Amino acid sequence: MKICFIGTGYVGLVSGVCFSDLGNNVICIDKDREKLSRLVNGDIPIFEPGLSELVRKNLDAGRLSFSDDLIGSINKSDIVFIAVGTPTAKDGVSADLSQVFSVAQLISKKIKTHKIIVTKSTVPIGTGDKIEKILNKNKKKGLFTIVSNPEFLREGEAIKDFKYPDRVVIGANDKKVIKIFNELYRPIVNKGAAFVSSSRRAAELIKYASNAFLATKISFINEIANLCEKVHVNVDDVALGIGLDKRIGSRFLRAGPAYGGSCFPKDTKALAKVGKHHNSPLSIVNAVINFNEKRKKDIENNIYRILHNKIKNKTICFLGVTFKANTDDLRDSSAINLISKFIKKGAKINYYEPSGSKEILDKQKNVNYFDDLYSATKNADLIIIHTEWDEFKNLNFSKIKNNNKKITIYDLRNLYDSKSFNNKNNITYYSIGRPVNA
Ligand code: UGA
């Protein structure tokens, strides 16, 4: 099929490239010419394992192209995906839909033949209706069908999530269009994904409700982890024991720091706002948002306790600063919040990050990036394992000890068996939801 993606951000680029890999002709459109010229040369502006190889392969096969010609590209396509950003608005809670609506305006003025227009961006319930109104206003009745096709891609796992999703959701109020999407997603559905067709408004809500539910699961296990610390129980045992119940499921039950990233914090707030707007307050979602804020403070306080409230001139080493592994994304990463708190209290920060140094941190006084893990840990009073990168799962503790008389570790991802540190080798090991050294 002939497809175009408006917006070559995370969602647009990954989805566009993956659709081209399924044999479709895809044009990825962006107004940022510099970004486009990098993309044409296979230079990928985001960190996503496997993506650059896939871009190269499909550029070479002639199925993928990049363009800044919005109207020309739309006119060459049967299906137009809107994949522009929907960041948090100035009010700090709602989704800012200005980019989605300005794209709709542009399309409405120029389309000449029938197009299927799809929202891939995460948009609140009723956005499809509003896009429809914009197009109708410009007297394009009958020339378009608006569809909602939310994405469920995780950063760092996006290609796998695209190719092997649990489900594909298509929200359309037109049966003929659902058939077209059935065909488009056939290679993926044939590999086992469920195909869910619903009303457009339901699809819009499925996206927000999915992210809110996952955020709820994480907050739930984080709160249970707090209790575990008080009652000398290992939270990993609890997560395993409850997760094996298929009604609960074991995924997204890893206790850790406050959840972060560009989606859960933004989407939970936007969903709560929608609930409030429709006079249907979402008390559970609100509790999750508040708990996650409190989680940041709780972890910060745990660190003060570990350092006996003596932070000034202490060297704190962060292993990983991104909000999770396999991404270079710092958005809403709890490390950023913690580092700024510690600096204000006079600490020195060393950090090692597999995705490279970060400008926002390097600008700050007393923050130092090391491109070698073992140099970063040198003389650290506390080593915080912040992100679950694979290379932190088998640390050479003897090597760390060469440069440190005593090691104190706070493992926010429970990468190690806490019992293995039992009074051994002068290592004090703290983790999440588990008794110290037990
Ligand atoms: C999330 C969803 O998982 C995707 O399905 C969705 O498409 C995407 O948002 C989006 O809306 O675009 P992502 O933000 O990339 O994906 O990252 P996740 O892997 O979901 O992790 C989010 C946060 O939860 C991270 O801070 C992670 O460390 C934390 N997390 C995750 C836990 O603390 N415990 C877990 O068990 C899982």
Short mmCIF file of C-alpha atoms and ligand atoms in Angstrom, two decimals:
data_model
loop_
_atom_site.label_atom_id
_atom_site.label_comp_id
_atom_site.label_asym_id
_atom_site.label_seq_id
_atom_site.Cartn_x
_atom_site.Cartn_y
_atom_site.Cartn_z
CA MET A 1 0.00 0.00 0.00
CA LYS A 2 1.00 3.63 -0.38
CA ILE A 3 1.42 5.24 3.00
CA CYS A 4 2.78 8.45 4.39
CA PHE A 5 3.72 9.40 7.92
CA ILE A 6 3.55 13.02 8.99
CA GLY A 7 6.18 13.51 11.66
CA THR A 8 9.46 11.59 11.89
CA GLY A 9 9.64 11.58 15.67
CA TYR A 10 9.87 8.35 17.57
CA VAL A 11 6.48 6.91 16.63
CA GLY A 12 6.36 8.13 13.04
CA LEU A 13 9.86 7.03 12.18
CA VAL A 14 9.71 3.57 13.75
CA SER A 15 6.21 2.82 12.41
CA GLY A 16 6.96 4.21 8.94
CA VAL A 17 10.18 2.24 8.61
CA CYS A 18 8.53 -0.96 9.88
CA PHE A 19 5.62 -0.59 7.45
CA SER A 20 8.10 -0.21 4.60
CA ASP A 21 9.84 -3.35 5.81
CA LEU A 22 6.51 -5.16 5.41
CA GLY A 23 6.62 -4.27 1.70
CA ASN A 24 4.62 -1.03 1.63
CA ASN A 25 5.73 2.16 -0.09
CA VAL A 26 6.25 4.67 2.69
CA ILE A 27 7.07 8.37 2.66
CA CYS A 28 8.11 9.86 6.00
CA ILE A 29 7.42 13.59 6.05
CA ASP A 30 8.96 16.22 8.27
CA LYS A 31 9.43 19.97 8.01
CA ASP A 32 12.91 19.77 9.55
CA ARG A 33 15.11 19.63 6.44
CA GLU A 34 18.33 19.04 8.33
CA LYS A 35 16.81 16.00 10.01
CA LEU A 36 15.59 14.73 6.63
CA SER A 37 19.00 15.04 5.03
CA ARG A 38 20.48 13.05 7.91
CA LEU A 39 17.79 10.39 7.54
CA VAL A 40 18.35 10.06 3.80
CA ASN A 41 21.95 9.19 4.62
CA GLY A 42 20.86 6.57 7.12
CA ASP A 43 21.88 8.78 10.07
CA ILE A 44 19.19 8.17 12.69
CA PRO A 45 18.49 11.00 15.15
CA ILE A 46 17.08 8.66 17.83
CA PHE A 47 18.63 5.80 19.75
CA GLU A 48 16.70 2.66 18.88
CA PRO A 49 18.46 -0.70 18.51
CA GLY A 50 18.13 -2.07 14.96
CA LEU A 51 16.46 0.99 13.47
CA SER A 52 19.36 2.33 11.43
CA GLU A 53 19.88 -1.05 9.72
CA LEU A 54 16.17 -1.18 8.87
CA VAL A 55 16.21 2.37 7.45
CA ARG A 56 19.22 1.53 5.29
CA LYS A 57 17.67 -1.72 4.05
CA ASN A 58 14.37 -0.12 3.02
CA LEU A 59 15.97 3.01 1.52
CA ASP A 60 18.09 0.69 -0.63
CA ALA A 61 15.03 -1.36 -1.58
CA GLY A 62 13.32 1.87 -2.71
CA ARG A 63 10.29 1.31 -0.46
CA LEU A 64 11.16 4.10 1.97
CA SER A 65 11.70 7.77 1.27
CA PHE A 66 11.87 11.02 3.24
CA SER A 67 10.33 14.29 2.15
CA ASP A 68 9.35 17.77 3.32
CA ASP A 69 6.65 18.01 0.65
CA LEU A 70 3.55 17.43 2.76
CA ILE A 71 0.89 17.95 0.12
CA GLY A 72 2.73 16.15 -2.69
CA SER A 73 3.37 13.16 -0.43
CA ILE A 74 -0.23 13.04 0.80
CA ASN A 75 -1.50 13.13 -2.74
CA LYS A 76 0.69 10.13 -3.59
CA SER A 77 -0.62 8.10 -0.61
CA ASP A 78 -3.79 6.17 0.18
CA ILE A 79 -3.28 6.21 3.94
CA VAL A 80 -1.97 9.24 5.83
CA PHE A 81 -0.74 8.68 9.38
CA ILE A 82 -0.51 11.69 11.67
CA ALA A 83 2.40 11.03 14.03
CA VAL A 84 3.26 14.48 15.32
CA GLY A 85 4.00 15.20 18.98
CA THR A 86 1.26 15.68 21.58
CA PRO A 87 3.31 16.99 24.52
CA THR A 88 1.86 18.19 27.80
CA ALA A 89 0.23 21.59 27.31
CA LYS A 90 1.07 24.77 29.22
CA ASP A 91 -1.49 23.90 31.92
CA GLY A 92 0.86 21.03 32.88
CA VAL A 93 -1.77 18.31 32.44
CA SER A 94 -3.67 18.30 29.11
CA ALA A 95 -2.29 17.05 25.81
CA ASP A 96 -1.25 19.89 23.49
CA LEU A 97 -2.96 19.03 20.20
CA SER A 98 -1.89 22.11 18.26
CA GLN A 99 0.41 20.16 15.92
CA VAL A 100 -2.30 17.57 15.17
CA PHE A 101 -4.86 20.27 14.34
CA SER A 102 -2.48 22.31 12.21
CA VAL A 103 -1.70 19.20 10.15
CA ALA A 104 -5.47 18.58 9.81
CA GLN A 105 -5.93 22.16 8.59
CA LEU A 106 -3.20 21.76 6.00
CA ILE A 107 -4.60 18.44 4.76
CA SER A 108 -8.13 19.85 4.62
CA LYS A 109 -7.11 22.62 2.28
CA LYS A 110 -5.33 20.40 -0.21
CA ILE A 111 -6.78 16.90 -0.54
CA LYS A 112 -8.36 16.17 -3.88
CA THR A 113 -9.09 12.43 -3.75
CA HIS A 114 -10.28 10.17 -0.94
CA LYS A 115 -7.72 9.59 1.86
CA ILE A 116 -7.74 7.56 5.03
CA ILE A 117 -6.38 9.81 7.74
CA VAL A 118 -5.10 8.01 10.81
CA THR A 119 -4.10 9.34 14.20
CA LYS A 120 -1.03 7.43 15.41
CA SER A 121 -0.13 10.17 17.87
CA THR A 122 -1.58 9.65 21.35
CA VAL A 123 -4.68 11.84 21.37
CA PRO A 124 -7.56 12.21 23.85
CA ILE A 125 -11.05 10.87 23.22
CA GLY A 126 -12.89 12.95 20.67
CA THR A 127 -9.81 14.17 18.78
CA GLY A 128 -10.84 12.17 15.68
CA ASP A 129 -14.23 13.92 15.83
CA LYS A 130 -12.51 17.30 15.96
CA ILE A 131 -10.28 16.45 12.99
CA GLU A 132 -13.40 15.40 11.10
CA LYS A 133 -14.99 18.76 11.88
CA ILE A 134 -11.95 20.64 10.57
CA LEU A 135 -12.09 18.72 7.31
CA ASN A 136 -15.85 19.08 6.98
CA LYS A 137 -15.54 22.81 7.57
CA ASN A 138 -13.33 23.05 4.54
CA LYS A 139 -16.03 21.33 2.50
CA LYS A 140 -14.11 18.08 2.03
CA LYS A 141 -17.07 15.90 3.00
CA GLY A 142 -16.73 12.36 1.62
CA LEU A 143 -13.09 12.87 0.70
CA PHE A 144 -11.68 11.35 3.86
CA THR A 145 -12.17 8.78 6.62
CA ILE A 146 -10.66 9.40 10.03
CA VAL A 147 -9.26 6.39 11.89
CA SER A 148 -7.55 5.91 15.24
CA ASN A 149 -4.68 3.40 15.29
CA PRO A 150 -2.81 3.85 18.58
CA GLU A 151 0.75 2.60 19.00
CA PHE A 152 2.02 0.44 21.83
CA LEU A 153 5.76 0.65 21.14
CA ARG A 154 8.24 0.76 23.99
CA GLU A 155 11.41 2.76 23.46
CA GLY A 156 14.35 0.39 23.07
CA GLU A 157 12.03 -2.47 22.03
CA ALA A 158 10.06 -0.59 19.39
CA ILE A 159 10.86 -2.73 16.34
CA LYS A 160 10.04 -5.95 18.16
CA ASP A 161 6.87 -4.38 19.56
CA PHE A 162 5.84 -3.28 16.06
CA LYS A 163 6.44 -6.66 14.47
CA TYR A 164 5.15 -8.86 17.29
CA PRO A 165 2.49 -6.87 19.16
CA ASP A 166 -0.09 -8.50 21.42
CA ARG A 167 -2.77 -6.66 19.50
CA VAL A 168 -3.43 -4.13 16.77
CA VAL A 169 -6.21 -1.67 17.56
CA ILE A 170 -8.18 0.02 14.80
CA GLY A 171 -10.85 2.52 15.70
CA ALA A 172 -13.03 3.36 12.74
CA ASN A 173 -16.68 3.95 12.21
CA ASP A 174 -16.58 2.47 8.70
CA LYS A 175 -16.45 -1.30 7.99
CA LYS A 176 -14.77 -0.90 4.57
CA VAL A 177 -11.86 0.92 6.19
CA ILE A 178 -11.46 -1.78 8.83
CA LYS A 179 -11.02 -4.29 5.98
CA ILE A 180 -8.21 -2.17 4.53
CA PHE A 181 -6.43 -2.15 7.89
CA ASN A 182 -6.95 -5.88 8.21
CA GLU A 183 -5.02 -6.19 4.97
CA LEU A 184 -2.33 -3.68 6.00
CA TYR A 185 -1.66 -5.50 9.27
CA ARG A 186 -2.14 -9.01 7.81
CA PRO A 187 1.57 -10.01 8.07
CA ILE A 188 1.54 -9.08 11.76
CA VAL A 189 -1.83 -10.64 12.54
CA ASN A 190 -0.69 -13.83 10.76
CA LYS A 191 2.15 -14.07 13.26
CA GLY A 192 -0.32 -14.15 16.13
CA ALA A 193 -1.36 -10.60 17.00
CA ALA A 194 -5.02 -10.04 17.81
CA PHE A 195 -6.85 -7.59 15.56
CA VAL A 196 -9.20 -5.42 17.58
CA SER A 197 -11.63 -3.18 15.75
CA SER A 198 -13.65 -0.71 17.76
CA SER A 199 -15.26 2.68 17.51
CA ARG A 200 -12.80 5.48 16.96
CA ARG A 201 -13.43 6.96 20.39
CA ALA A 202 -12.88 3.57 22.04
CA ALA A 203 -9.51 3.19 20.28
CA GLU A 204 -8.47 6.62 21.54
CA LEU A 205 -9.36 5.59 25.08
CA ILE A 206 -7.72 2.14 24.76
CA LYS A 207 -4.37 3.86 24.30
CA TYR A 208 -4.66 6.06 27.40
CA ALA A 209 -6.21 3.32 29.51
CA SER A 210 -3.38 0.92 28.55
CA ASN A 211 -0.66 3.31 29.64
CA ALA A 212 -2.54 4.26 32.80
CA PHE A 213 -3.04 0.60 33.70
CA LEU A 214 0.65 -0.21 33.20
CA ALA A 215 1.61 2.82 35.30
CA THR A 216 -0.83 1.57 37.96
CA LYS A 217 0.80 -1.87 37.98
CA ILE A 218 4.23 -0.34 38.47
CA SER A 219 3.02 1.98 41.23
CA PHE A 220 1.24 -0.91 42.91
CA ILE A 221 4.38 -3.03 43.10
CA ASN A 222 6.41 -0.01 44.18
CA GLU A 223 4.01 0.55 47.06
CA ILE A 224 4.15 -3.14 47.99
CA ALA A 225 7.97 -2.79 47.87
CA ASN A 226 7.75 -0.08 50.51
CA LEU A 227 5.78 -2.44 52.72
CA CYS A 228 8.28 -5.26 52.04
CA GLU A 229 11.08 -3.09 53.37
CA LYS A 230 9.18 -2.69 56.64
CA VAL A 231 8.22 -6.34 57.06
CA HIS A 232 11.44 -8.03 55.86
CA VAL A 233 9.98 -9.60 52.76
CA ASN A 234 11.56 -9.72 49.31
CA VAL A 235 9.33 -7.86 46.81
CA ASP A 236 10.66 -10.01 43.96
CA ASP A 237 9.12 -13.08 45.65
CA VAL A 238 5.83 -11.23 45.90
CA ALA A 239 5.94 -10.06 42.26
CA LEU A 240 6.66 -13.61 41.13
CA GLY A 241 3.97 -15.08 43.34
CA ILE A 242 1.25 -12.72 42.19
CA GLY A 243 2.40 -12.38 38.58
CA LEU A 244 2.04 -16.10 37.87
CA ASP A 245 -1.69 -15.68 38.30
CA LYS A 246 -2.64 -15.16 34.66
CA ARG A 247 -5.35 -12.72 35.71
CA ILE A 248 -2.57 -10.46 37.04
CA GLY A 249 0.36 -11.23 34.71
CA SER A 250 4.06 -10.96 35.53
CA ARG A 251 5.06 -8.09 33.25
CA PHE A 252 5.37 -4.51 34.52
CA LEU A 253 5.69 -5.75 38.07
CA ARG A 254 9.35 -4.80 38.51
CA ALA A 255 9.71 -2.55 41.51
CA GLY A 256 12.06 0.38 40.96
CA PRO A 257 12.33 4.16 41.05
CA ALA A 258 9.45 6.41 39.98
CA TYR A 259 8.38 5.49 36.45
CA GLY A 260 9.48 7.98 33.82
CA GLY A 261 9.76 8.48 30.08
CA SER A 262 7.83 10.51 27.60
CA CYS A 263 4.57 8.55 27.92
CA PHE A 264 3.39 7.35 31.33
CA PRO A 265 3.79 10.68 33.19
CA LYS A 266 2.24 12.65 30.30
CA ASP A 267 -0.57 10.23 29.46
CA THR A 268 -1.73 9.56 33.02
CA LYS A 269 -2.07 13.31 33.59
CA ALA A 270 -3.90 13.83 30.31
CA LEU A 271 -6.31 10.96 31.07
CA ALA A 272 -7.04 12.32 34.55
CA LYS A 273 -7.78 15.68 32.93
CA VAL A 274 -10.21 14.08 30.47
CA GLY A 275 -11.99 12.33 33.37
CA LYS A 276 -12.29 15.62 35.23
CA HIS A 277 -13.55 17.37 32.12
CA HIS A 278 -16.33 14.80 31.71
CA ASN A 279 -17.20 14.97 35.41
CA SER A 280 -16.01 11.40 35.88
CA PRO A 281 -12.98 11.76 38.18
CA LEU A 282 -10.42 8.97 37.78
CA SER A 283 -9.44 8.51 41.41
CA ILE A 284 -7.16 5.52 40.77
CA VAL A 285 -5.24 7.29 38.01
CA ASN A 286 -4.93 10.37 40.23
CA ALA A 287 -3.61 8.21 43.07
CA VAL A 288 -1.00 6.72 40.72
CA ILE A 289 0.13 10.17 39.59
CA ASN A 290 0.47 11.32 43.21
CA PHE A 291 2.16 8.11 44.31
CA ASN A 292 4.74 8.39 41.53
CA GLU A 293 5.58 11.94 42.65
CA LYS A 294 5.93 10.72 46.23
CA ARG A 295 8.11 7.85 45.00
CA LYS A 296 10.71 10.36 43.81
CA LYS A 297 10.84 11.90 47.29
CA ASP A 298 10.92 8.48 49.01
CA ILE A 299 13.92 7.28 46.98
CA GLU A 300 15.67 10.60 47.62
CA ASN A 301 15.09 10.22 51.37
CA ASN A 302 16.34 6.62 51.29
CA ILE A 303 19.59 7.89 49.78
CA TYR A 304 19.98 10.51 52.51
CA ARG A 305 19.46 7.78 55.09
CA ILE A 306 22.07 5.52 53.43
CA LEU A 307 24.54 8.43 53.56
CA HIS A 308 23.60 9.19 57.20
CA ASN A 309 22.28 12.58 56.09
CA LYS A 310 25.81 13.75 55.27
CA ILE A 311 25.59 14.71 51.62
CA LYS A 312 28.00 17.65 51.40
CA ASN A 313 31.22 16.77 49.55
CA LYS A 314 30.10 13.16 49.12
CA THR A 315 30.72 11.57 45.72
CA ILE A 316 27.64 9.84 44.37
CA CYS A 317 28.09 7.72 41.26
CA PHE A 318 25.14 7.05 38.96
CA LEU A 319 25.28 3.98 36.74
CA GLY A 320 22.77 4.91 34.06
CA VAL A 321 20.75 8.11 33.93
CA THR A 322 18.17 7.37 31.23
CA PHE A 323 14.61 6.54 32.31
CA LYS A 324 15.16 2.92 31.27
CA ALA A 325 17.66 0.78 29.37
CA ASN A 326 18.22 0.75 25.60
CA THR A 327 17.29 4.38 25.10
CA ASP A 328 19.14 7.69 25.34
CA ASP A 329 15.96 9.38 26.57
CA LEU A 330 16.15 11.44 29.76
CA ARG A 331 12.57 12.66 29.76
CA ASP A 332 11.11 12.36 33.24
CA SER A 333 14.03 10.18 34.28
CA SER A 334 14.19 10.02 38.06
CA ALA A 335 18.00 10.37 37.84
CA ILE A 336 17.70 13.97 36.66
CA ASN A 337 15.53 14.90 39.61
CA LEU A 338 17.82 13.14 42.10
CA ILE A 339 21.03 14.62 40.68
CA SER A 340 19.71 18.18 40.89
CA LYS A 341 18.68 17.62 44.53
CA PHE A 342 22.09 16.20 45.49
CA ILE A 343 24.05 18.96 43.80
CA LYS A 344 22.08 21.58 45.70
CA LYS A 345 23.13 19.81 48.89
CA GLY A 346 26.82 20.01 47.93
CA ALA A 347 27.41 16.49 46.58
CA LYS A 348 29.63 15.65 43.62
CA ILE A 349 28.14 13.47 40.93
CA ASN A 350 30.00 11.01 38.72
CA TYR A 351 28.00 9.25 36.09
CA TYR A 352 28.50 6.56 33.51
CA GLU A 353 25.82 6.12 30.87
CA PRO A 354 26.04 3.54 28.04
CA SER A 355 24.18 5.84 25.62
CA GLY A 356 26.80 8.57 26.13
CA SER A 357 27.14 11.87 27.98
CA LYS A 358 24.16 14.17 28.43
CA GLU A 359 24.34 17.89 27.76
CA ILE A 360 21.74 18.79 30.37
CA LEU A 361 23.91 17.17 33.06
CA ASP A 362 27.29 18.24 31.78
CA LYS A 363 26.24 21.89 32.00
CA GLN A 364 25.93 21.53 35.75
CA LYS A 365 28.72 22.23 38.18
CA ASN A 366 30.06 19.20 40.04
CA VAL A 367 28.64 16.69 37.58
CA ASN A 368 31.17 14.60 35.69
CA TYR A 369 30.61 12.10 32.91
CA PHE A 370 32.99 9.15 32.59
CA ASP A 371 33.18 7.00 29.50
CA ASP A 372 34.48 4.15 31.61
CA LEU A 373 32.31 2.58 34.29
CA TYR A 374 35.16 1.75 36.66
CA SER A 375 36.59 5.27 36.54
CA ALA A 376 33.14 6.64 37.40
CA THR A 377 32.88 4.45 40.50
CA LYS A 378 36.35 5.45 41.76
CA ASN A 379 36.20 6.81 45.32
CA ALA A 380 32.42 6.98 45.23
CA ASP A 381 30.75 7.10 48.64
CA LEU A 382 27.65 5.65 47.07
CA ILE A 383 27.04 3.87 43.77
CA ILE A 384 23.47 4.09 42.54
CA ILE A 385 22.44 1.57 39.89
CA HIS A 386 19.76 3.70 38.32
CA THR A 387 19.06 2.11 34.93
CA GLU A 388 18.86 -1.60 34.13
CA TRP A 389 21.39 -1.67 31.25
CA ASP A 390 22.69 -5.19 30.60
CA GLU A 391 26.28 -4.16 31.30
CA PHE A 392 25.38 -3.39 34.93
CA LYS A 393 24.13 -6.92 35.51
CA ASN A 394 27.61 -8.42 35.85
CA LEU A 395 29.73 -5.75 37.49
CA ASN A 396 33.29 -6.63 38.40
CA PHE A 397 33.12 -5.82 42.08
CA SER A 398 36.80 -6.66 42.67
CA LYS A 399 37.72 -4.03 40.11
CA ILE A 400 35.44 -1.47 41.77
CA LYS A 401 37.04 -2.35 45.11
CA ASN A 402 40.53 -1.62 43.77
CA ASN A 403 39.67 2.06 43.97
CA ASN A 404 37.36 2.07 46.96
CA LYS A 405 38.05 1.05 50.54
CA LYS A 406 34.40 0.31 51.09
CA ILE A 407 31.57 0.04 48.62
CA THR A 408 28.01 1.06 49.22
CA ILE A 409 25.55 0.28 46.46
CA TYR A 410 21.92 1.31 46.10
CA ASP A 411 20.49 -0.85 43.35
CA LEU A 412 17.22 0.73 42.19
CA ARG A 413 16.57 -2.14 39.75
CA ASN A 414 17.23 -5.20 41.91
CA LEU A 415 19.80 -6.52 39.45
CA TYR A 416 21.55 -8.67 42.06
CA ASP A 417 20.60 -11.28 44.56
CA SER A 418 20.84 -9.33 47.80
CA LYS A 419 21.87 -12.46 49.74
CA SER A 420 25.08 -12.75 47.71
CA PHE A 421 26.39 -9.62 49.43
CA ASN A 422 25.79 -10.97 52.89
CA ASN A 423 28.58 -9.36 54.91
CA LYS A 424 30.90 -10.20 52.04
CA ASN A 425 33.92 -8.24 50.91
CA ASN A 426 32.99 -4.97 52.52
CA ILE A 427 30.09 -4.31 50.19
CA THR A 428 26.94 -2.83 51.64
CA TYR A 429 24.14 -3.48 49.22
CA TYR A 430 20.74 -1.82 49.37
CA SER A 431 18.00 -2.53 46.87
CA ILE A 432 14.27 -1.97 46.41
CA GLY A 433 11.73 -3.78 48.56
CA ARG A 434 14.23 -6.20 50.04
CA PRO A 435 15.79 -6.37 53.49
CA VAL A 436 19.44 -5.19 53.51
CA ASN A 437 21.83 -8.07 52.77
CA ALA A 438 19.10 -10.64 53.28
C1 UGA B 1 5.32 2.98 27.25
C2 UGA B 1 4.44 1.75 27.02
O1 UGA B 1 5.03 0.60 27.62
C3 UGA B 1 4.23 1.49 25.53
O2 UGA B 1 3.33 0.41 25.34
C4 UGA B 1 3.64 2.75 24.89
O3 UGA B 1 3.45 2.60 23.50
C5 UGA B 1 4.58 3.92 25.14
O4 UGA B 1 4.75 4.10 26.56
C6 UGA B 1 3.95 5.16 24.52
O5 UGA B 1 2.85 5.54 24.96
O6 UGA B 1 4.46 5.66 23.53
P1 UGA B 1 7.96 3.47 27.23
O7 UGA B 1 7.61 4.80 27.81
O8 UGA B 1 8.90 3.41 26.08
O9 UGA B 1 6.63 2.69 26.74
O10 UGA B 1 8.62 2.61 28.39
P2 UGA B 1 8.22 1.40 29.34
O11 UGA B 1 9.05 0.25 29.01
O12 UGA B 1 6.78 1.21 29.40
O13 UGA B 1 8.72 2.00 30.75
C7 UGA B 1 8.15 3.17 31.32
C8 UGA B 1 8.66 3.37 32.72
O14 UGA B 1 8.19 2.35 33.60
C9 UGA B 1 10.19 3.35 32.83
O15 UGA B 1 10.60 4.35 33.73
C10 UGA B 1 10.48 1.97 33.39
O16 UGA B 1 11.68 1.89 34.09
C11 UGA B 1 9.29 1.77 34.31
N1 UGA B 1 8.99 0.35 34.59
C12 UGA B 1 8.55 -0.48 33.61
C13 UGA B 1 9.13 -0.12 35.88
O17 UGA B 1 9.54 0.62 36.81
N2 UGA B 1 8.81 -1.41 36.15
C14 UGA B 1 8.37 -2.26 35.19
O18 UGA B 1 8.09 -3.45 35.51
C15 UGA B 1 8.23 -1.78 33.88
#
